[in-house]
PDB file of C-alpha atoms in Angstrom:
ATOM      1  CA  UNK A   1     -52.008   9.156  -6.748  1.00 84.00           C
ATOM      2  CA  UNK A   2     -50.022   6.722  -4.901  1.00 90.00           C
ATOM      3  CA  UNK A   3     -47.289   5.104  -6.714  1.00 93.00           C
ATOM      4  CA  UNK A   4     -44.987   2.720  -6.042  1.00 96.00           C
ATOM      5  CA  UNK A   5     -41.200   2.172  -8.307  1.00 96.00           C
ATOM      6  CA  UNK A   6     -38.626  -0.007  -8.159  1.00 96.00           C
ATOM      7  CA  UNK A   7     -34.868  -0.348  -8.820  1.00 92.00           C
ATOM      8  CA  UNK A   8     -33.102  -1.629  -9.819  1.00 92.00           C
ATOM      9  CA  UNK A   9     -35.787  -3.923 -12.620  1.00 94.00           C
ATOM     10  CA  UNK A  10     -33.791  -6.735 -12.048  1.00 96.00           C
ATOM     11  CA  UNK A  11     -29.942  -7.322 -10.739  1.00 94.00           C
ATOM     12  CA  UNK A  12     -27.879 -10.055 -11.584  1.00 96.00           C
ATOM     13  CA  UNK A  13     -25.088 -10.166  -8.230  1.00 96.00           C
ATOM     14  CA  UNK A  14     -23.204 -13.644  -7.370  1.00 97.00           C
ATOM     15  CA  UNK A  15     -23.922 -16.181  -4.491  1.00 97.00           C
ATOM     16  CA  UNK A  16     -22.571 -14.643  -0.987  1.00 97.00           C
ATOM     17  CA  UNK A  17     -22.604 -10.996  -1.662  1.00 96.00           C
ATOM     18  CA  UNK A  18     -24.814  -8.185   0.223  1.00 97.00           C
ATOM     19  CA  UNK A  19     -27.558  -6.462  -1.602  1.00 94.00           C
ATOM     20  CA  UNK A  20     -30.169  -3.693  -1.926  1.00 96.00           C
ATOM     21  CA  UNK A  21     -32.950  -3.277  -3.375  1.00 96.00           C
ATOM     22  CA  UNK A  22     -35.042  -0.165  -3.852  1.00 97.00           C
ATOM     23  CA  UNK A  23     -38.454   1.098  -3.411  1.00 97.00           C
ATOM     24  CA  UNK A  24     -40.261   4.113  -3.571  1.00 97.00           C
ATOM     25  CA  UNK A  25     -43.128   6.160  -3.073  1.00 96.00           C
ATOM     26  CA  UNK A  26     -44.895   9.200  -3.592  1.00 95.00           C
ATOM     27  CA  UNK A  27     -47.451   9.669  -0.937  1.00 91.00           C
ATOM     28  CA  UNK A  28     -45.511   9.731   2.543  1.00 90.00           C
ATOM     29  CA  UNK A  29     -49.822   9.195   4.404  1.00 88.00           C
ATOM     30  CA  UNK A  30     -48.887   5.464   4.424  1.00 90.00           C
ATOM     31  CA  UNK A  31     -49.972   2.827   6.767  1.00 89.00           C
ATOM     32  CA  UNK A  32     -47.684  -0.293   6.419  1.00 91.00           C
ATOM     33  CA  UNK A  33     -44.843  -0.963   3.874  1.00 95.00           C
ATOM     34  CA  UNK A  34     -45.139  -5.095   2.818  1.00 96.00           C
ATOM     35  CA  UNK A  35     -42.008  -6.569   0.982  1.00 97.00           C
ATOM     36  CA  UNK A  36     -42.961 -10.433  -0.709  1.00 97.00           C
ATOM     37  CA  UNK A  37     -40.817 -12.427  -2.783  1.00 97.00           C
ATOM     38  CA  UNK A  38     -42.134 -13.718  -5.827  1.00 95.00           C
ATOM     39  CA  UNK A  39     -41.605 -17.284  -6.982  1.00 92.00           C
ATOM     40  CA  UNK A  40     -41.796 -18.286 -11.151  1.00 84.00           C
ATOM     41  CA  UNK A  41     -45.824 -19.721 -10.792  1.00 78.00           C
ATOM     42  CA  UNK A  42     -46.745 -19.561  -7.054  1.00 80.00           C
ATOM     43  CA  UNK A  43     -48.217 -16.291  -4.976  1.00 83.00           C
ATOM     44  CA  UNK A  44     -46.435 -13.821  -2.818  1.00 93.00           C
ATOM     45  CA  UNK A  45     -44.833 -13.665  -0.018  1.00 95.00           C
ATOM     46  CA  UNK A  46     -44.386 -11.938   3.012  1.00 94.00           C
ATOM     47  CA  UNK A  47     -40.989 -11.081   4.203  1.00 96.00           C
ATOM     48  CA  UNK A  48     -41.214  -8.052   6.398  1.00 96.00           C
ATOM     49  CA  UNK A  49     -43.664  -5.435   7.094  1.00 94.00           C
ATOM     50  CA  UNK A  50     -42.913  -2.289   8.452  1.00 93.00           C
ATOM     51  CA  UNK A  51     -45.759  -0.056  10.064  1.00 90.00           C
ATOM     52  CA  UNK A  52     -45.746   3.931   9.015  1.00 89.00           C
ATOM     53  CA  UNK A  53     -44.207   4.808  12.643  1.00 89.00           C
ATOM     54  CA  UNK A  54     -41.293   1.975  12.175  1.00 91.00           C
ATOM     55  CA  UNK A  55     -37.693   2.722  10.804  1.00 94.00           C
ATOM     56  CA  UNK A  56     -37.245  -1.257  10.091  1.00 94.00           C
ATOM     57  CA  UNK A  57     -37.609  -4.649  10.539  1.00 95.00           C
ATOM     58  CA  UNK A  58     -35.814  -8.010   9.818  1.00 96.00           C
ATOM     59  CA  UNK A  59     -35.922 -11.499   9.329  1.00 95.00           C
ATOM     60  CA  UNK A  60     -33.211 -13.433   9.695  1.00 96.00           C
ATOM     61  CA  UNK A  61     -30.656 -12.034   6.668  1.00 97.00           C
ATOM     62  CA  UNK A  62     -33.160  -9.702   5.283  1.00 97.00           C
ATOM     63  CA  UNK A  63     -33.532  -5.719   6.905  1.00 97.00           C
ATOM     64  CA  UNK A  64     -36.299  -3.615   5.324  1.00 97.00           C
ATOM     65  CA  UNK A  65     -36.386  -0.153   5.651  1.00 97.00           C
ATOM     66  CA  UNK A  66     -38.340   3.123   5.706  1.00 96.00           C
ATOM     67  CA  UNK A  67     -38.026   6.570   5.752  1.00 96.00           C
ATOM     68  CA  UNK A  68     -41.582   7.829   5.810  1.00 93.00           C
ATOM     69  CA  UNK A  69     -40.065  11.306   5.063  1.00 92.00           C
ATOM     70  CA  UNK A  70     -38.389  11.112   1.641  1.00 95.00           C
ATOM     71  CA  UNK A  71     -40.786   7.780   0.745  1.00 95.00           C
ATOM     72  CA  UNK A  72     -37.956   5.525   0.848  1.00 97.00           C
ATOM     73  CA  UNK A  73     -37.923   2.151   1.461  1.00 97.00           C
ATOM     74  CA  UNK A  74     -34.692  -0.412   0.751  1.00 97.00           C
ATOM     75  CA  UNK A  75     -34.674  -4.301   1.623  1.00 97.00           C
ATOM     76  CA  UNK A  76     -30.810  -5.224   2.490  1.00 97.00           C
ATOM     77  CA  UNK A  77     -30.277  -8.771   1.769  1.00 97.00           C
ATOM     78  CA  UNK A  78     -27.527 -10.142   3.370  1.00 97.00           C
ATOM     79  CA  UNK A  79     -24.981 -12.705   2.194  1.00 97.00           C
ATOM     80  CA  UNK A  80     -26.878 -13.804  -0.804  1.00 97.00           C
ATOM     81  CA  UNK A  81     -28.361 -18.014  -1.814  1.00 97.00           C
ATOM     82  CA  UNK A  82     -29.170 -19.019  -5.010  1.00 97.00           C
ATOM     83  CA  UNK A  83     -31.997 -19.904  -3.132  1.00 96.00           C
ATOM     84  CA  UNK A  84     -32.757 -16.070  -2.672  1.00 97.00           C
ATOM     85  CA  UNK A  85     -33.384 -15.297  -6.665  1.00 97.00           C
ATOM     86  CA  UNK A  86     -36.901 -14.399  -7.491  1.00 97.00           C
ATOM     87  CA  UNK A  87     -39.191 -11.179  -7.736  1.00 96.00           C
ATOM     88  CA  UNK A  88     -38.684  -8.745  -5.174  1.00 98.00           C
ATOM     89  CA  UNK A  89     -42.437  -6.776  -4.105  1.00 97.00           C
ATOM     90  CA  UNK A  90     -42.917  -3.980  -2.306  1.00 97.00           C
ATOM     91  CA  UNK A  91     -46.398  -3.001  -1.642  1.00 97.00           C
ATOM     92  CA  UNK A  92     -47.482   0.162  -0.131  1.00 95.00           C
ATOM     93  CA  UNK A  93     -51.101   0.517   2.079  1.00 91.00           C
ATOM     94  CA  UNK A  94     -52.618   4.611   2.507  1.00 82.00           C
ATOM     95  CA  UNK A  95     -53.323   4.569   5.813  1.00 75.00           C
ATOM     96  CA  UNK A  96     -57.071   5.849   6.595  1.00 66.00           C
ATOM     97  CA  UNK A  97     -57.234   8.803   4.794  1.00 68.00           C
ATOM     98  CA  UNK A  98     -56.829   8.065   1.783  1.00 66.00           C
ATOM     99  CA  UNK A  99     -60.672   6.486   2.385  1.00 68.00           C
ATOM    100  CA  UNK A 100     -58.741   3.376  -0.233  1.00 73.00           C
ATOM    101  CA  UNK A 101     -57.628   0.677   1.701  1.00 76.00           C
ATOM    102  CA  UNK A 102     -55.907  -1.428  -1.576  1.00 88.00           C
ATOM    103  CA  UNK A 103     -51.488  -2.211  -1.452  1.00 93.00           C
ATOM    104  CA  UNK A 104     -50.687  -0.713  -3.782  1.00 94.00           C
ATOM    105  CA  UNK A 105     -47.564  -3.193  -5.172  1.00 96.00           C
ATOM    106  CA  UNK A 106     -44.248  -2.300  -6.896  1.00 95.00           C
ATOM    107  CA  UNK A 107     -43.388  -4.234 -10.267  1.00 91.00           C
ATOM    108  CA  UNK A 108     -40.229  -5.504  -8.200  1.00 95.00           C
ATOM    109  CA  UNK A 109     -36.506  -6.568  -8.890  1.00 97.00           C
ATOM    110  CA  UNK A 110     -36.011  -9.699 -10.279  1.00 96.00           C
ATOM    111  CA  UNK A 111     -32.811 -10.641  -8.147  1.00 97.00           C
ATOM    112  CA  UNK A 112     -30.462 -14.215 -10.038  1.00 97.00           C
ATOM    113  CA  UNK A 113     -27.692 -14.713  -7.639  1.00 97.00           C
ATOM    114  CA  UNK A 114     -24.975 -17.145  -8.510  1.00 96.00           C
ATOM    115  CA  UNK A 115     -24.152 -19.833  -7.308  1.00 94.00           C
TER     116      UNK A 115
ATOM    117  CA  UNK B   1     -56.921 -24.228   6.127  1.00 53.00           C
ATOM    118  CA  UNK B   2     -52.942 -23.926   6.281  1.00 80.00           C
ATOM    119  CA  UNK B   3     -53.440 -21.333   3.715  1.00 92.00           C
ATOM    120  CA  UNK B   4     -55.006 -19.477   1.038  1.00 95.00           C
ATOM    121  CA  UNK B   5     -56.815 -21.508  -1.673  1.00 96.00           C
ATOM    122  CA  UNK B   6     -58.009 -21.155  -5.166  1.00 97.00           C
ATOM    123  CA  UNK B   7     -59.500 -23.141  -7.384  1.00 96.00           C
ATOM    124  CA  UNK B   8     -59.188 -23.661  -9.911  1.00 97.00           C
ATOM    125  CA  UNK B   9     -55.561 -23.315 -10.859  1.00 96.00           C
ATOM    126  CA  UNK B  10     -55.942 -23.068 -14.307  1.00 97.00           C
ATOM    127  CA  UNK B  11     -58.930 -21.987 -16.426  1.00 97.00           C
ATOM    128  CA  UNK B  12     -59.038 -21.847 -19.861  1.00 98.00           C
ATOM    129  CA  UNK B  13     -62.813 -20.259 -21.888  1.00 97.00           C
ATOM    130  CA  UNK B  14     -63.577 -19.032 -24.966  1.00 97.00           C
ATOM    131  CA  UNK B  15     -64.018 -15.082 -25.538  1.00 97.00           C
ATOM    132  CA  UNK B  16     -67.784 -13.831 -24.511  1.00 97.00           C
ATOM    133  CA  UNK B  17     -68.428 -16.758 -21.697  1.00 98.00           C
ATOM    134  CA  UNK B  18     -68.681 -16.187 -17.317  1.00 98.00           C
ATOM    135  CA  UNK B  19     -66.562 -17.408 -15.443  1.00 98.00           C
ATOM    136  CA  UNK B  20     -65.832 -17.936 -11.961  1.00 98.00           C
ATOM    137  CA  UNK B  21     -62.985 -17.848  -9.593  1.00 98.00           C
ATOM    138  CA  UNK B  22     -62.703 -19.091  -5.943  1.00 98.00           C
ATOM    139  CA  UNK B  23     -60.431 -18.542  -2.995  1.00 98.00           C
ATOM    140  CA  UNK B  24     -61.396 -20.111   0.475  1.00 97.00           C
ATOM    141  CA  UNK B  25     -58.371 -17.357   1.899  1.00 96.00           C
ATOM    142  CA  UNK B  26     -56.268 -18.627   5.784  1.00 94.00           C
ATOM    143  CA  UNK B  27     -59.461 -19.388   8.304  1.00 92.00           C
ATOM    144  CA  UNK B  28     -60.262 -16.699  10.528  1.00 90.00           C
ATOM    145  CA  UNK B  29     -58.719 -14.072   8.319  1.00 92.00           C
ATOM    146  CA  UNK B  30     -61.054 -10.664   8.223  1.00 91.00           C
ATOM    147  CA  UNK B  31     -59.325  -8.963   4.927  1.00 92.00           C
ATOM    148  CA  UNK B  32     -59.851 -10.648   1.495  1.00 95.00           C
ATOM    149  CA  UNK B  33     -58.393  -8.715  -1.410  1.00 96.00           C
ATOM    150  CA  UNK B  34     -58.328  -9.827  -5.043  1.00 98.00           C
ATOM    151  CA  UNK B  35     -55.428  -8.294  -6.953  1.00 97.00           C
ATOM    152  CA  UNK B  36     -54.950  -9.097 -11.053  1.00 97.00           C
ATOM    153  CA  UNK B  37     -51.523  -9.887 -12.482  1.00 94.00           C
ATOM    154  CA  UNK B  38     -50.723  -9.079 -16.535  1.00 94.00           C
ATOM    155  CA  UNK B  39     -47.923 -10.648 -18.482  1.00 90.00           C
ATOM    156  CA  UNK B  40     -44.741  -9.507 -17.813  1.00 85.00           C
ATOM    157  CA  UNK B  41     -46.600  -7.221 -15.836  1.00 88.00           C
ATOM    158  CA  UNK B  42     -47.994  -5.329 -11.677  1.00 90.00           C
ATOM    159  CA  UNK B  43     -50.417  -6.854  -8.988  1.00 94.00           C
ATOM    160  CA  UNK B  44     -53.071  -4.389  -9.880  1.00 95.00           C
ATOM    161  CA  UNK B  45     -56.400  -3.897  -7.538  1.00 95.00           C
ATOM    162  CA  UNK B  46     -59.694  -5.081  -7.897  1.00 97.00           C
ATOM    163  CA  UNK B  47     -61.194  -5.256  -4.883  1.00 96.00           C
ATOM    164  CA  UNK B  48     -61.015  -5.529  -0.634  1.00 93.00           C
ATOM    165  CA  UNK B  49     -63.373  -7.405   1.455  1.00 93.00           C
ATOM    166  CA  UNK B  50     -63.338  -6.615   5.662  1.00 90.00           C
ATOM    167  CA  UNK B  51     -65.844  -9.368   6.341  1.00 91.00           C
ATOM    168  CA  UNK B  52     -68.938  -9.945   3.777  1.00 92.00           C
ATOM    169  CA  UNK B  53     -68.487  -5.974   2.637  1.00 91.00           C
ATOM    170  CA  UNK B  54     -66.140  -4.471   0.169  1.00 91.00           C
ATOM    171  CA  UNK B  55     -65.628  -1.388   1.057  1.00 88.00           C
ATOM    172  CA  UNK B  56     -63.217  -0.690  -1.564  1.00 90.00           C
ATOM    173  CA  UNK B  57     -64.802  -1.608  -5.099  1.00 92.00           C
ATOM    174  CA  UNK B  58     -62.489   0.769  -7.217  1.00 90.00           C
ATOM    175  CA  UNK B  59     -60.428  -2.001  -9.111  1.00 93.00           C
ATOM    176  CA  UNK B  60     -62.988  -3.496 -10.513  1.00 96.00           C
ATOM    177  CA  UNK B  61     -62.663  -2.264 -14.302  1.00 95.00           C
ATOM    178  CA  UNK B  62     -66.056  -2.705 -15.519  1.00 94.00           C
ATOM    179  CA  UNK B  63     -69.404  -3.891 -14.410  1.00 95.00           C
ATOM    180  CA  UNK B  64     -68.157  -7.508 -16.013  1.00 97.00           C
ATOM    181  CA  UNK B  65     -66.264  -7.313 -12.475  1.00 98.00           C
ATOM    182  CA  UNK B  66     -68.088  -8.235  -9.408  1.00 97.00           C
ATOM    183  CA  UNK B  67     -67.103 -10.985  -5.875  1.00 97.00           C
ATOM    184  CA  UNK B  68     -69.121 -11.630  -3.164  1.00 96.00           C
ATOM    185  CA  UNK B  69     -68.163 -12.551  -0.312  1.00 96.00           C
ATOM    186  CA  UNK B  70     -70.015 -14.794   2.593  1.00 92.00           C
ATOM    187  CA  UNK B  71     -69.792 -16.260   6.160  1.00 87.00           C
ATOM    188  CA  UNK B  72     -66.934 -14.552   6.631  1.00 84.00           C
ATOM    189  CA  UNK B  73     -65.075 -17.189   4.667  1.00 93.00           C
ATOM    190  CA  UNK B  74     -65.756 -17.933   0.080  1.00 96.00           C
ATOM    191  CA  UNK B  75     -64.739 -15.070  -2.060  1.00 98.00           C
ATOM    192  CA  UNK B  76     -66.393 -15.694  -5.238  1.00 98.00           C
ATOM    193  CA  UNK B  77     -64.691 -13.375  -8.141  1.00 98.00           C
ATOM    194  CA  UNK B  78     -67.592 -13.317 -11.234  1.00 98.00           C
ATOM    195  CA  UNK B  79     -66.077 -12.205 -14.710  1.00 98.00           C
ATOM    196  CA  UNK B  80     -69.418 -12.224 -17.008  1.00 98.00           C
ATOM    197  CA  UNK B  81     -68.632 -12.118 -20.650  1.00 98.00           C
ATOM    198  CA  UNK B  82     -64.711 -13.065 -21.094  1.00 98.00           C
ATOM    199  CA  UNK B  83     -63.454 -11.102 -23.113  1.00 97.00           C
ATOM    200  CA  UNK B  84     -59.274 -11.349 -23.797  1.00 97.00           C
ATOM    201  CA  UNK B  85     -58.106  -8.908 -22.444  1.00 96.00           C
ATOM    202  CA  UNK B  86     -59.130 -10.685 -18.950  1.00 97.00           C
ATOM    203  CA  UNK B  87     -56.677 -13.673 -19.560  1.00 97.00           C
ATOM    204  CA  UNK B  88     -54.353 -13.147 -16.594  1.00 97.00           C
ATOM    205  CA  UNK B  89     -53.060 -14.423 -13.549  1.00 96.00           C
ATOM    206  CA  UNK B  90     -55.641 -14.070 -10.161  1.00 97.00           C
ATOM    207  CA  UNK B  91     -54.391 -13.198  -7.436  1.00 97.00           C
ATOM    208  CA  UNK B  92     -55.934 -14.328  -3.784  1.00 97.00           C
ATOM    209  CA  UNK B  93     -54.616 -12.445  -0.407  1.00 96.00           C
ATOM    210  CA  UNK B  94     -56.161 -12.186   3.384  1.00 95.00           C
ATOM    211  CA  UNK B  95     -55.178 -10.706   6.352  1.00 92.00           C
ATOM    212  CA  UNK B  96     -56.135 -10.233  10.180  1.00 86.00           C
ATOM    213  CA  UNK B  97     -56.133  -7.565   9.692  1.00 71.00           C
ATOM    214  CA  UNK B  98     -55.211  -6.375  12.952  1.00 60.00           C
ATOM    215  CA  UNK B  99     -54.434  -3.426  13.497  1.00 58.00           C
ATOM    216  CA  UNK B 100     -50.266  -2.167  13.475  1.00 54.00           C
ATOM    217  CA  UNK B 101     -49.903  -5.790  14.244  1.00 58.00           C
ATOM    218  CA  UNK B 102     -48.082  -8.503  12.340  1.00 60.00           C
ATOM    219  CA  UNK B 103     -51.183 -10.353  11.189  1.00 64.00           C
ATOM    220  CA  UNK B 104     -51.543  -7.666   9.594  1.00 83.00           C
ATOM    221  CA  UNK B 105     -49.573  -9.540   6.713  1.00 90.00           C
ATOM    222  CA  UNK B 106     -51.316 -10.199   3.388  1.00 93.00           C
ATOM    223  CA  UNK B 107     -51.249 -14.181   2.295  1.00 94.00           C
ATOM    224  CA  UNK B 108     -51.811 -15.414  -1.252  1.00 95.00           C
ATOM    225  CA  UNK B 109     -52.839 -18.582  -2.552  1.00 95.00           C
ATOM    226  CA  UNK B 110     -50.776 -19.246  -5.794  1.00 94.00           C
ATOM    227  CA  UNK B 111     -53.773 -17.760  -8.439  1.00 95.00           C
ATOM    228  CA  UNK B 112     -55.496 -18.816 -10.739  1.00 97.00           C
ATOM    229  CA  UNK B 113     -54.769 -18.244 -14.099  1.00 97.00           C
ATOM    230  CA  UNK B 114     -57.143 -17.299 -16.657  1.00 98.00           C
ATOM    231  CA  UNK B 115     -57.142 -17.313 -20.831  1.00 98.00           C
ATOM    232  CA  UNK B 116     -59.666 -15.884 -22.876  1.00 97.00           C
ATOM    233  CA  UNK B 117     -59.263 -17.382 -26.464  1.00 96.00           C
TER     234      UNK B 117
END
């Protein structure tokens, strides 16, 4: 059974710092992995999607890496800004051998960037 | 539409009543997911639709929960005889679900906050 863990649960940093959020998963037979941000009272916004055959994806100040064999992904945020304050979630979709199509979500990292 | 739309945004009901939650996915998106998020907890998968069929219903917590999708568009999640533990935000997401493509990104609605008194 796939389990997704995110560390740390909460993080507070001063503006301008580079930071790394971690996601680990127990079953390496994944189809893809997505990183999301969730703002209070709103739905989730997909930030980056990494296919199982890829090692990383970049979008602006965000870079996500994937090490499937070790069951890990990291989200790197460069030059953090107060507007980056949100909860960041990773979600894993297992490959077709699992017989399921769902994404399993981690419980998230609550990030606060201080001005 | 421009995004995934869910209605109502808030629903307060009495224990034992039935409720219907609606999701309008992005036009042309074939995949549709329902998730539940209880206060302070993670997202819990409920059901996945591919077109109008539901190949994965493994997350529905009991037979009080059902969902349907018509016209490869609108989906309705129905909860019968609501209980207090059903109180949560119900989130809907859709995607193009094209294999090995950026188009597999999930787009979420803002959710329906369900409160069962």
